[in-house]
Short mmCIF file of C-alpha atoms in Angstrom, two decimals:
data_model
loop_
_atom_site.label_atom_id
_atom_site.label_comp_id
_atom_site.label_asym_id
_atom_site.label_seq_id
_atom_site.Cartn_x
_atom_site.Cartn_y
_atom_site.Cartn_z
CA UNK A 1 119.28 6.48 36.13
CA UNK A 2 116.53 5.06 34.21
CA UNK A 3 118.19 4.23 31.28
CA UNK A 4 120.86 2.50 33.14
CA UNK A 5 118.18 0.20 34.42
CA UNK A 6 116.53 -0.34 31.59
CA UNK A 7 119.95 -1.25 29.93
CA UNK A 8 120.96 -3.56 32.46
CA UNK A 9 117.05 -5.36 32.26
CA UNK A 10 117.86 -5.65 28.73
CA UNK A 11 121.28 -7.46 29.42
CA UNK A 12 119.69 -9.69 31.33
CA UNK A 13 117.06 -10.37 29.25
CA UNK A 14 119.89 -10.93 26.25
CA UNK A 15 121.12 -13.20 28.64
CA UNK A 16 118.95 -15.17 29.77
CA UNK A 17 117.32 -16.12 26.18
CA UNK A 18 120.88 -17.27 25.27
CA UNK A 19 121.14 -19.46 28.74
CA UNK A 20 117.76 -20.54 26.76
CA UNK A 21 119.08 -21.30 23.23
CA UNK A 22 121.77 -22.87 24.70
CA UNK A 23 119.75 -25.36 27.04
CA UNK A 24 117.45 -26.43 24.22
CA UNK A 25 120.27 -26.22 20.80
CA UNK A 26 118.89 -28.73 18.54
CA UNK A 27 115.14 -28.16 18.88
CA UNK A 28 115.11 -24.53 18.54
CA UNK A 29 117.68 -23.71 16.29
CA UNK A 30 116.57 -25.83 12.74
CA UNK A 31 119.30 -24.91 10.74
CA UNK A 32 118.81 -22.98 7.58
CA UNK A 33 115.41 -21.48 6.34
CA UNK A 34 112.20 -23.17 7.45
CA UNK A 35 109.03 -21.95 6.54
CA UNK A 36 106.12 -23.79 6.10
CA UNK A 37 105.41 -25.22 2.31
CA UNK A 38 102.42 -23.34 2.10
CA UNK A 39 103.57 -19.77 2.07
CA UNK A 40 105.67 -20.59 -1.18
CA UNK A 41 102.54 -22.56 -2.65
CA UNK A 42 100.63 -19.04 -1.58
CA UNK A 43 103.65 -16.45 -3.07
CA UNK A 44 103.27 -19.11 -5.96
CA UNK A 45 99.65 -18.52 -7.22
CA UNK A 46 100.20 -14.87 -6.90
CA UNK A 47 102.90 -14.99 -9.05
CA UNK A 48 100.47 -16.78 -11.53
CA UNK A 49 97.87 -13.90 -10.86
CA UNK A 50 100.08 -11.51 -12.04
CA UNK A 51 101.58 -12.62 -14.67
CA UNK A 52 98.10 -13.59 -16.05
CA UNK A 53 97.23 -9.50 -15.19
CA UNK A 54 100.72 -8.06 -17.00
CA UNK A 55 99.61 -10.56 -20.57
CA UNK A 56 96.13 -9.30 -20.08
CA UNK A 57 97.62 -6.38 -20.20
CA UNK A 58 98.92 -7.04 -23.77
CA UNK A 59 95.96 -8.85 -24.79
CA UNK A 60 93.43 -6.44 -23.86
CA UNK A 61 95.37 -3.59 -25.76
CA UNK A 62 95.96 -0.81 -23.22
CA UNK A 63 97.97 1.50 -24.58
CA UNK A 64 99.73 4.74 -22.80
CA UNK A 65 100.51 5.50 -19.24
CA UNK A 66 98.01 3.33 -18.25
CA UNK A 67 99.70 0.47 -19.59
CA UNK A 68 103.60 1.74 -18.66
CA UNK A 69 102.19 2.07 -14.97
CA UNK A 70 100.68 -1.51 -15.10
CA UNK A 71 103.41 -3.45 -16.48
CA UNK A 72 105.86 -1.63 -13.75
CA UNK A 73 103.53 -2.27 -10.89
CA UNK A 74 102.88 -5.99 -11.66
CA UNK A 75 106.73 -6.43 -12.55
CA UNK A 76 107.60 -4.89 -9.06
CA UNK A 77 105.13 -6.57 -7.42
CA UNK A 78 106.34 -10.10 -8.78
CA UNK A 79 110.09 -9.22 -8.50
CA UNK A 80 109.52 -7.95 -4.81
CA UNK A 81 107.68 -11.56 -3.95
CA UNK A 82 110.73 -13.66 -5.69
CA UNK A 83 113.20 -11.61 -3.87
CA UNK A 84 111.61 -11.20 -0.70
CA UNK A 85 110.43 -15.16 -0.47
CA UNK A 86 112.13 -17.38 -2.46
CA UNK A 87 115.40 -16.04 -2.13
CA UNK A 88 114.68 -15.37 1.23
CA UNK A 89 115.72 -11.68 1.82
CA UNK A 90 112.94 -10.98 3.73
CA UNK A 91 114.88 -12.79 7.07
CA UNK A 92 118.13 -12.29 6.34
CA UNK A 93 119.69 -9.78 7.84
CA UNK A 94 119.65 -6.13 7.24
CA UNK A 95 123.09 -5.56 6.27
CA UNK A 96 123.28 -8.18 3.82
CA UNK A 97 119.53 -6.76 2.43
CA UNK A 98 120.91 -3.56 2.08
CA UNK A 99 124.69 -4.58 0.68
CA UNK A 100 122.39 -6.45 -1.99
CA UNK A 101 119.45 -4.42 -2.61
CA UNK A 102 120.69 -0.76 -2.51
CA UNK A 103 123.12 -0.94 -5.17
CA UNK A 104 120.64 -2.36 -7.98
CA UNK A 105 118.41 0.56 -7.01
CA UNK A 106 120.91 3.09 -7.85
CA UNK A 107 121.15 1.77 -11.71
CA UNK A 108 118.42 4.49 -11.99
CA UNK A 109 120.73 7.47 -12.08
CA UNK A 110 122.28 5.18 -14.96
CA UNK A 111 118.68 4.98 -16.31
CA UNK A 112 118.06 8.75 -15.97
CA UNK A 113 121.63 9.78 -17.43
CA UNK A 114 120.45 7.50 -21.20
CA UNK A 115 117.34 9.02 -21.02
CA UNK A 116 118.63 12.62 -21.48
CA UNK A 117 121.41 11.18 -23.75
CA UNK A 118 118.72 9.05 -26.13
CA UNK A 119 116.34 11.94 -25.80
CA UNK A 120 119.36 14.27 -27.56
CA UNK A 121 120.44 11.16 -30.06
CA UNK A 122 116.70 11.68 -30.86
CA UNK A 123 116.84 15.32 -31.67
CA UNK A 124 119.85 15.32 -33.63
CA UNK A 125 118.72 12.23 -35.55
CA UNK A 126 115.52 14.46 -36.39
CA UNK A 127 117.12 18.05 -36.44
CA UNK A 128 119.95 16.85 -39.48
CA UNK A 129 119.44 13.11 -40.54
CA UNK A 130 115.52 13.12 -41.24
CA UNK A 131 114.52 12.27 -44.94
CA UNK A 132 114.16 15.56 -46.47
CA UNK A 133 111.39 16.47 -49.02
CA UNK B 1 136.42 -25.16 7.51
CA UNK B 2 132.26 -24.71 7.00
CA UNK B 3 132.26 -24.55 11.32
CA UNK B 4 133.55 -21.47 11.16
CA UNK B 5 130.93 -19.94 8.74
CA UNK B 6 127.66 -20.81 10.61
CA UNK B 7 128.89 -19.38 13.82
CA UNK B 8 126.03 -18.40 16.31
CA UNK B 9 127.18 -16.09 19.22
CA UNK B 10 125.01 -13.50 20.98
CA UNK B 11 127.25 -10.84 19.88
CA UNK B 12 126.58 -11.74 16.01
CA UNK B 13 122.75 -12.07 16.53
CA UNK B 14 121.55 -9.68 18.56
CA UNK B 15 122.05 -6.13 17.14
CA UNK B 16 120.11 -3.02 17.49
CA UNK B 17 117.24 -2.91 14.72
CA UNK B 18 117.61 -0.63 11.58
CA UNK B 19 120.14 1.34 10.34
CA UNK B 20 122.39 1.13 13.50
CA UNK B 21 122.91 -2.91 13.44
CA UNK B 22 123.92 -2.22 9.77
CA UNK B 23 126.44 0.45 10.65
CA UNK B 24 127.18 -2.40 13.98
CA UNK B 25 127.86 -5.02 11.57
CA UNK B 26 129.65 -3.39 8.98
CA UNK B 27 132.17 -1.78 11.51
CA UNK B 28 132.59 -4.66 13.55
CA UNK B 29 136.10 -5.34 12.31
CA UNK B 30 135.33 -9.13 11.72
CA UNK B 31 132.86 -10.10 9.03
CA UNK B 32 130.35 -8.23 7.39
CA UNK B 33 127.12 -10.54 7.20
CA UNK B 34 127.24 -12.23 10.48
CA UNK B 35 124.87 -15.11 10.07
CA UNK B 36 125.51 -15.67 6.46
CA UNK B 37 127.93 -18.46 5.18
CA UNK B 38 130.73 -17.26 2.43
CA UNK B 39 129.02 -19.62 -0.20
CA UNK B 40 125.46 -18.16 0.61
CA UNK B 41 127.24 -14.29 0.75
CA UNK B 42 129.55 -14.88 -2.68
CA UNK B 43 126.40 -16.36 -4.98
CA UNK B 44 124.53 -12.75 -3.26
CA UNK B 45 127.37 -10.94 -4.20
CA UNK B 46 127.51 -12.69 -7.84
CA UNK B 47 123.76 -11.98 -8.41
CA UNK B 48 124.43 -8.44 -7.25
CA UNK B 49 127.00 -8.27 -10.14
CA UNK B 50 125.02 -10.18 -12.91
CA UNK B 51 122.13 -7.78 -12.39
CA UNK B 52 124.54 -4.75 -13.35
CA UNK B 53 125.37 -6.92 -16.72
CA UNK B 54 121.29 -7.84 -17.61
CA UNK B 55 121.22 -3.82 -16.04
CA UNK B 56 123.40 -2.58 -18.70
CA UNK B 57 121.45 -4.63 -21.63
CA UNK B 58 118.15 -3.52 -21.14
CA UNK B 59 119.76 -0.04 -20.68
CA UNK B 60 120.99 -0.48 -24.10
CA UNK B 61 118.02 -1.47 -25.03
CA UNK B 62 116.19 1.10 -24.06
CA UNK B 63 118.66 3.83 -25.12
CA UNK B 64 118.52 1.94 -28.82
CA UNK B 65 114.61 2.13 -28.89
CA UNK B 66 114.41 5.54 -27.36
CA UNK B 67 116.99 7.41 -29.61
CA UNK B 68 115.49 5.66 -33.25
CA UNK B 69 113.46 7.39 -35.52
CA UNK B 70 112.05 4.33 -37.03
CA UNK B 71 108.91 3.14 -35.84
CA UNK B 72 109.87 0.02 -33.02
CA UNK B 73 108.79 -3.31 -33.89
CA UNK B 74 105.36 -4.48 -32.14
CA UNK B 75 106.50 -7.49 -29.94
CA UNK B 76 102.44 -8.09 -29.41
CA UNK B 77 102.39 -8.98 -33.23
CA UNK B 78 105.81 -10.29 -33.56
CA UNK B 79 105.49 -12.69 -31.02
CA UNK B 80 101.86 -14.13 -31.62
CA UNK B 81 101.20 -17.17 -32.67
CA UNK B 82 98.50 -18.50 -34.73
CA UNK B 83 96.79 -21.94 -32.72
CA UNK B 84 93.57 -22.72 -34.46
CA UNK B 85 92.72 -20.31 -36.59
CA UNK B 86 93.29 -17.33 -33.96
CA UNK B 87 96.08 -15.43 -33.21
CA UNK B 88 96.89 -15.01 -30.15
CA UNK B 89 99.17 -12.42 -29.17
CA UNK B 90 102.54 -12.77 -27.21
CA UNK B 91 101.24 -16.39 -25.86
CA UNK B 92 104.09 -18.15 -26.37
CA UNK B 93 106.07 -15.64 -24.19
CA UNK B 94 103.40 -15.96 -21.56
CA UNK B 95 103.73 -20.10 -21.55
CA UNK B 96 107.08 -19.42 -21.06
CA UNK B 97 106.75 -16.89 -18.33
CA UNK B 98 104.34 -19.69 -16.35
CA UNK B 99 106.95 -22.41 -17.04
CA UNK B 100 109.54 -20.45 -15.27
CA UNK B 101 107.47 -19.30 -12.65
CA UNK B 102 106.54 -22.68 -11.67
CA UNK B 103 109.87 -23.70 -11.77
CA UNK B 104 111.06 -21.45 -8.93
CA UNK B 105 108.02 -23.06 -6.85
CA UNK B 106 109.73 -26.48 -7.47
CA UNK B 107 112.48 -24.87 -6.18
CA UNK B 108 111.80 -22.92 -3.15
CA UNK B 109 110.13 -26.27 -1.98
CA UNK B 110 112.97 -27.79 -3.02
CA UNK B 111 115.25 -26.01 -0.77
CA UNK B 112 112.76 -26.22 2.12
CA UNK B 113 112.61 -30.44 1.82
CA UNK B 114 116.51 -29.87 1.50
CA UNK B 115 116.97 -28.64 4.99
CA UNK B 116 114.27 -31.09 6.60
CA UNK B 117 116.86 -33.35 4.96
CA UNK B 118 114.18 -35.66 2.85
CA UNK B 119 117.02 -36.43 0.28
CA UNK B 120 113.98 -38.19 -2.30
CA UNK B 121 111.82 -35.33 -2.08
CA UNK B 122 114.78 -32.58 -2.65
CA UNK B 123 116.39 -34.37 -5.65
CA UNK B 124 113.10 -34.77 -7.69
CA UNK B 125 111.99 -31.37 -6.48
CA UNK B 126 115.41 -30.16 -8.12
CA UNK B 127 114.91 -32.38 -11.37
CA UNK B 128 111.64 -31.01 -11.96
CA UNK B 129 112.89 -27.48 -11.53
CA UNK B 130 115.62 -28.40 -14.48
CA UNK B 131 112.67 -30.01 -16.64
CA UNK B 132 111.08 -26.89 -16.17
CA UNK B 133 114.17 -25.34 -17.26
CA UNK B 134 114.87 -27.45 -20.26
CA UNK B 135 111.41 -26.84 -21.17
CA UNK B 136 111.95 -22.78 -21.37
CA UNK B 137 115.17 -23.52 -23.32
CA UNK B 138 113.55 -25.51 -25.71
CA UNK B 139 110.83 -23.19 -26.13
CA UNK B 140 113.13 -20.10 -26.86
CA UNK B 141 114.61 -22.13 -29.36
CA UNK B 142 111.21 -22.42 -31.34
CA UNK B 143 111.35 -18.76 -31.09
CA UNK B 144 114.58 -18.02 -32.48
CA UNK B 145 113.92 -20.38 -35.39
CA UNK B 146 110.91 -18.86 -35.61
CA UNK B 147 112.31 -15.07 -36.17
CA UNK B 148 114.93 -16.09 -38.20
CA UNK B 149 113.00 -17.79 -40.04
CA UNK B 150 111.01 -14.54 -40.40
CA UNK B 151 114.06 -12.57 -41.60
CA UNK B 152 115.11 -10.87 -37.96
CA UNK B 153 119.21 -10.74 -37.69
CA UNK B 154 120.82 -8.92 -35.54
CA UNK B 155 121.52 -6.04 -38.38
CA UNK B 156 117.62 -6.01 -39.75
CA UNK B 157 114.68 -7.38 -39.38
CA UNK B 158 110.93 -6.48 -41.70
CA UNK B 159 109.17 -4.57 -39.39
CA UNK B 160 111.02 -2.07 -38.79
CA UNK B 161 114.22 0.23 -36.49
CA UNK B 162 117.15 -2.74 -37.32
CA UNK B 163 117.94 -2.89 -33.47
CA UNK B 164 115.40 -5.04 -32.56
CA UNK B 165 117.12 -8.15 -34.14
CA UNK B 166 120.02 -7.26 -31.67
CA UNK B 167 118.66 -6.19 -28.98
CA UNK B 168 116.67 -9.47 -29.19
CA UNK B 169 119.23 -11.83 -29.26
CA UNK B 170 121.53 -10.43 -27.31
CA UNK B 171 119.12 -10.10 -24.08
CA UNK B 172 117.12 -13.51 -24.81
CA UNK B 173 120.48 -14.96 -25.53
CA UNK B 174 122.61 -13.98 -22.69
CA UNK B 175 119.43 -15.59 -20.43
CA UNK B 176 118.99 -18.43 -22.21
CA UNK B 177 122.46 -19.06 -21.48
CA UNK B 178 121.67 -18.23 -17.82
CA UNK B 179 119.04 -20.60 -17.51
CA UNK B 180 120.85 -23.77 -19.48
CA UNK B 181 123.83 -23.17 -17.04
CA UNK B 182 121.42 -23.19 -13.82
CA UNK B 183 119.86 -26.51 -15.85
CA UNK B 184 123.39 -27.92 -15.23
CA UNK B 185 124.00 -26.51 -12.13
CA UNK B 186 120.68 -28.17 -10.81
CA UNK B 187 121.12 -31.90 -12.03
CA UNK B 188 124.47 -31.94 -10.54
CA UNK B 189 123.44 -30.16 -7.01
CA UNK B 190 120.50 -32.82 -7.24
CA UNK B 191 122.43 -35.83 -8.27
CA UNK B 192 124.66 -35.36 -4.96
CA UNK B 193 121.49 -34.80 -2.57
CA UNK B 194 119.82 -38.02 -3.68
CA UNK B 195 123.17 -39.70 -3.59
CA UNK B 196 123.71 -38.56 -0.03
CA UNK B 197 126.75 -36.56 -0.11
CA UNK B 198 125.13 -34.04 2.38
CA UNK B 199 124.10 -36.54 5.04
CA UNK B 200 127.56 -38.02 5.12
CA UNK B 201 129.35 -34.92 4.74
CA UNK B 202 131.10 -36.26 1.80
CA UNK B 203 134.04 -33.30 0.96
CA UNK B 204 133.54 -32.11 -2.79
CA UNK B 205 135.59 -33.07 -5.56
CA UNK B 206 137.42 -29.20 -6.61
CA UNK B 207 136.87 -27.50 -2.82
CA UNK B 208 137.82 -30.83 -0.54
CA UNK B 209 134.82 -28.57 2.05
CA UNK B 210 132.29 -30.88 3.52
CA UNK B 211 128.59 -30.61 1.70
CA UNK B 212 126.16 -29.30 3.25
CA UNK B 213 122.15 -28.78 2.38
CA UNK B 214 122.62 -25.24 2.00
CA UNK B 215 123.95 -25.78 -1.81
CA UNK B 216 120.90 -26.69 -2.64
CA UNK B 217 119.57 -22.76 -1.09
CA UNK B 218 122.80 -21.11 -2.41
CA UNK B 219 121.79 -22.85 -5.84
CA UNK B 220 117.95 -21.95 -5.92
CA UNK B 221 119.34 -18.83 -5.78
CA UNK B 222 120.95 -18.51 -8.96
CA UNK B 223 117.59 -20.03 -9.99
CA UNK B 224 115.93 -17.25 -8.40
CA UNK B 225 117.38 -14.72 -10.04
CA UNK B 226 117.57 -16.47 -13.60
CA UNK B 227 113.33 -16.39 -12.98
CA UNK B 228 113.72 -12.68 -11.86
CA UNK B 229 115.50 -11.31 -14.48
CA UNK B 230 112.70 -13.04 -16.81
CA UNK B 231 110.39 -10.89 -15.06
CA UNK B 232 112.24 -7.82 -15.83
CA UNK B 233 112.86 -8.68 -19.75
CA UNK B 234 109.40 -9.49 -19.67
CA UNK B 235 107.91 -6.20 -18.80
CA UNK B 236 110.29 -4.20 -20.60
CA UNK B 237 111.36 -5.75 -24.07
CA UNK B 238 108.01 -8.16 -24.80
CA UNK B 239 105.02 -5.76 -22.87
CA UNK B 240 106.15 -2.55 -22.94
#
C-alpha cells in the first residue's frame, strides 16, 4: 500500500517538473554543456601540478616501486580529470559512461596475458640464448 | 535530420539511478544513449576504438622491453637536453607535456564560449588550441632529428635493446599524426564558427545536415583524447 503511494507521489512529482520544463523551455534548458569557465581554469592548474609532480619525479631520481606507484597515480589522476571534465563524462549519462569507459578497463586482462608471455620470452631468452662463457 | 537527435522527453531523461537506468536504456528497443546526438555518440565510439590501437602499442611496448635481455635505454638521459651548461633531464618532453595540457584548456573554454554562442571568442579559442598543437608538432620534430641524428633507427640505436628505436617512432609517430590531424580538424571547425555557419544553420558541404555548436564539443573531443593519450605515453615510455 505504501509503495503504491509513494509511486504514484513520485509520478506526480515526474510530472509536474516536466509541466515545469515545459512552461519555462528556453531559460532552463541551455543547450549543450555549461559550466562555469572557472572549473576548467581550476581542473587546468591541477593538471599543471601534476605534471610538474610526475617530471619531478624523473628529476629527483626515484627509482623502484616508489616511483612505478607515482607515475601511475599522477597519470590516473590527470587522465581521470581530462576524461571526467573536459570531455565531459562526468554528466553524461551512465550508459554512455559505461559503453565508453568499461571496455578500455578490460585491456588489462590483455596487459596481464603479455606479462606472463614476456615474462616466459624472458626465460627462454636467458635459459638457451644468453652469451655463454 | 539533427531534430531528431536532441530529443528531450520525460521518458528519455528520467531513469532510475545506477545500474538499472543502464540496463533501462540499453533495453529500451529505441536508442541506446538517450540524450546523446549520433555525432557526439560516433566520435565516443571512435575514441573508444583508437584507445584499443594506442592500447595495443604500448602493449607492444611493454612486452618488447619486458621480454629483452639487453639493458633498456634510459629515456631520463636520452631525452635531456643540455640549456646552459646543465643538463636537464627529460625537459623537453615536459615543455611538451605543458604545451598540450594548455591546449586542452583553450579548448574546453573553447567549447563552453561555443555554446554561449560568442562566435569571436570560440574561433580564436580554437586557433590557439591548433597553435598549441603546431607547437607540439614542431617540437617532436626537433626530437626526431635529434635521435636520428644520434644514431636511433627503428632496427638500433647506441644505448642499448634495438627496440627502443621502434618502439619510439612508432608510438610518438602514430600521435604525432593524431595531433597534426586534430591541428586540421580544428582550423577548419574554427574557420566555420567565426564565419557563422552555426548561427545560420548553414548545411555542410559532404553531410548537407545543418551545423550546429556542438562540432566544436564533438571536436574538442578528439582533442581530448589526443592530450590523454599523451598522458599515458608519458608515464609509461618517457617516466617509467
Amino acid at each position: 500500500m505504501t509503495n503504491a503511494a509513494v509511486h504514484v507521489e513520485g509520478q506526480q512529482q515526474l510530472l509536474h517538473t516536466h509541466v515545469h520544463e515545459a512552461l519555462a523551455p528556453a531559460a532552463t534548458h541551455a543547450k549543450g554543456q555549461q559550466h562555469p569557465i572557472k572549473l576548467y581554469l581550476v581542473v587546468w592548474a591541477w593538471l599543471f601540478v601534476l605534471s610538474t609532480c610526475s617530471y619531478l619525479v624523473d628529476f629527483f631520481g626515484i627509482h623502484g616501486h616508489l616511483r612505478w606507484s607515482l607515475i601511475l597515480l599522477f597519470m590516473v589522476l590527470k587522465a581521470g580529470l581530462i576524461v571526467a571534465v573536459f570531455m565531459h563524462m562526468a554528466w553524461e549519462r551512465l550508459a554512455l559512461a559505461y559503453a565508453i569507459l568499461l571496455p578500455p578497463v578490460l585491456v588489462l586482462v590483455f596487459v596481464a596475458i603479455m606479462v606472463f608471455e614476456s615474462d616466459y620470452t624472458h626465460f627462454l631468452r636467458v635459459m638457451f640464448f644468453a652469451p655463454t662463457a | 535530420m539533427a531534430e531528431t537527435a536532441l530529443t528531450d522527453t520525460v521518458a528519455s531523461t528520467t531513469r532510475p539511478p545506477g545500474l538499472r537506468g543502464i540496463a533501462a536504456d540499453w533495453s529500451s528497443d529505441q536508442r541506446a544513449f538517450k540524450n546523446v546526438s549520433w555525432g557526439k555518440a560516433m566520435m565516443w565510439i571512435f575514441l573508444l576504438s583508437d584507445t584499443f590501437i594506442f592500447s595495443c602499442f604500448l602493449l607492444s611496448y611493454m612486452t618488447a622491453r619486458m621480454s629483452t635481455t639487453v639493458p633498456w635505454p634510459n629515456p631520463s638521459e636520452v631525452f635531456a637536453l643540455t640549456i646552459g651548461d646543465k643538463k636537464i633531464p627529460l625537459i623537453l618532453i615536459a615543455i611538451m607535456t605543458f604545451i598540450l595540457i594548455s591546449s586542452s584548456g583553450t579548448m574546453a573554454m573553447a567549447v563552453n564560449f561555443g555554446y554561449r554562442r560568442d562566435r569571436a571568442k570560440t574561433a580564436a579559442l580554437m586557433l590557439a588550441t591548433a597553435a598549441f598543437g603546431a607547437t607540439f608538432v614542431g617540437m617532436q620534430a626537433f626530437e626526431w632529428t635529434k635521435l636520428i641524428m644520434e644514431g636511433v633507427r627503428p632496427w638500433g640505436n647506441p644505448w642499448g635493446a634495438p627496440q627502443f628505436g621502434s618502439c619510439f617512432f612508432m608510438i610518438t609517430g602514430f600521435h604525432g599524426t593524431h595531433v597534426t590531424i586534430g591541428v586540421i580538424f580544428l582550423i577548419a571547425v574554427s574557420r566555420k564558427v567565426w564565419r557563422g555557419d552555426f548561427d545560420v544553420e548553414r548545411r555542410g558541404f559532404f553531410t548537407s545536415r545543418r551545423g550546429y555548436y556542438e562540432i566544436v564539443e564533438i571536436t574538442g573531443l578528439y582533442w581530448h583524447f589526443v592530450d590523454l593519450v599523451w598522458v599515458f605515453i608519458f608515464a609509461f615510455f618517457y617516466l617509467w
